[in-house]
Amino acid sequence: QLQLVESGGGLVQPGGSLRLSCAASESTSDYYAIGWFRRAPGKEDEGISCIRMTDGSTYYDDSVKGRFTISRDNAKNTVYLQMNSLKPEDTAVYTCAATSLSFALSRFGALGSQQNWRAGFGSWGQGTQVTVST
């Protein structure tokens, strides 16, 4: 089974940047998409960004659009989430996950909060903490 390992989290001041990495144990070319989810204290899981492995199409939730960029390096079996202009409300545990099930990317944000739908992502990382604070 595909294993995913996130890294790159940490403590950053508001306005700062971090780049999260999601390293896969094998090629992800056979997967439909890899997504980034986050869980803030006391809040539901959010699907914030995903990338379709077949063509590189991307999705961003409105809360991160224009500030976050998802990308992939197929040679390294790694997906990145570049996070700029970070805000205190971005504080959360960020987790990447892979799915072989197709879906409309535009629905990632709406569906990402639904536990049953997230279950379709069969491979999950352990998560990395991002804290945005002075």
XYZ file of C-alpha atoms in Angstrom:
134
model
C 0.000 0.000 0.000
C 1.161 3.495 -0.813
C 2.762 5.258 2.132
C 2.830 9.033 2.420
C 5.068 11.106 4.652
C 4.553 14.821 5.189
C 7.248 17.239 6.231
C 7.914 20.951 6.299
C 5.576 22.105 9.010
C 6.619 24.374 11.815
C 6.128 27.691 13.541
C 6.002 30.778 11.365
C 4.997 34.367 11.888
C 1.949 35.821 10.146
C 2.853 36.749 6.608
C 5.520 34.087 6.451
C 5.888 31.057 4.201
C 6.299 27.332 4.500
C 6.570 24.545 1.963
C 5.018 21.240 2.874
C 6.140 18.045 1.187
C 4.192 14.836 0.738
C 6.621 12.083 -0.188
C 5.205 8.841 -1.531
C 6.818 5.428 -1.131
C 6.224 4.627 -4.802
C 5.049 6.196 -8.005
C 1.753 8.017 -7.712
C 1.082 8.054 -11.442
C -1.620 5.406 -11.089
C -3.539 7.457 -8.541
C -6.241 9.888 -9.559
C -5.375 12.686 -7.178
C -3.446 13.713 -4.129
C -5.055 16.145 -1.793
C -4.105 18.262 1.172
C -6.438 18.388 4.129
C -6.135 20.314 7.347
C -7.686 20.132 10.782
C -7.617 23.185 12.985
C -8.272 22.922 16.724
C -11.979 22.554 17.345
C -12.856 22.535 13.661
C -13.802 19.994 11.055
C -11.390 18.645 8.508
C -11.053 20.831 5.430
C -10.016 19.834 1.942
C -7.899 22.787 0.892
C -6.071 21.761 -2.262
C -5.584 18.836 -4.583
C -3.808 17.937 -7.769
C -4.947 15.483 -10.395
C -2.076 13.180 -11.221
C -3.155 12.521 -14.816
C -2.907 16.084 -16.045
C -1.731 18.256 -13.165
C -5.025 20.113 -12.806
C -5.374 21.756 -9.432
C -8.006 22.932 -7.016
C -7.820 25.452 -4.184
C -10.344 26.232 -1.532
C -11.301 29.898 -1.365
C -9.604 30.168 2.018
C -6.176 29.534 0.472
C -6.611 30.582 -3.141
C -3.950 33.020 -4.219
C -1.725 32.166 -1.260
C -1.087 28.425 -1.567
C 0.294 26.547 -4.561
C 0.209 22.793 -5.023
C 2.732 21.146 -7.309
C 4.301 17.785 -7.993
C 7.655 16.308 -8.835
C 6.972 12.973 -10.472
C 10.637 12.008 -10.443
C 10.679 12.338 -6.662
C 7.158 10.961 -6.114
C 6.467 14.090 -4.112
C 3.670 16.629 -3.965
C 4.323 20.044 -2.481
C 2.159 22.703 -0.924
C 3.789 26.109 -1.004
C 2.086 28.306 1.565
C 2.638 32.048 1.425
C 1.113 34.966 3.310
C 0.245 32.665 6.156
C -2.404 33.747 8.620
C -3.093 32.635 12.191
C -6.234 30.911 10.917
C -4.032 28.640 8.811
C -2.836 26.997 12.018
C -3.707 23.309 11.732
C -2.398 19.825 11.206
C -1.907 19.361 7.482
C -2.231 15.896 5.995
C -1.877 14.619 2.462
C -3.812 11.707 1.044
C -4.072 9.821 -2.231
C -7.092 8.383 -3.980
C -7.673 6.235 -7.023
C -11.307 7.308 -7.219
C -12.195 9.991 -9.715
C -14.082 13.107 -8.673
C -14.711 16.611 -9.868
C -11.877 18.739 -8.529
C -14.262 21.649 -8.041
C -16.019 19.620 -5.343
C -12.901 18.858 -3.327
C -13.471 21.635 -0.853
C -17.121 20.820 -0.267
C -16.561 17.085 -0.044
C -13.370 17.267 1.961
C -15.216 17.901 5.199
C -17.255 14.710 4.805
C -15.709 11.775 6.588
C -17.389 9.205 4.345
C -15.953 10.848 1.249
C -12.516 11.201 2.744
C -12.581 7.439 3.325
C -12.145 7.091 -0.425
C -8.619 8.352 0.045
C -6.998 5.064 0.905
C -3.529 6.332 1.741
C -2.871 9.008 4.355
C 0.205 10.546 5.848
C 0.689 11.147 9.531
C 0.248 14.907 9.308
C 2.500 17.860 9.987
C 1.733 20.738 12.338
C 1.674 24.274 11.005
C 1.458 27.050 13.566
C 1.148 30.670 12.511
C 1.727 32.951 15.448
C 3.744 35.846 16.733
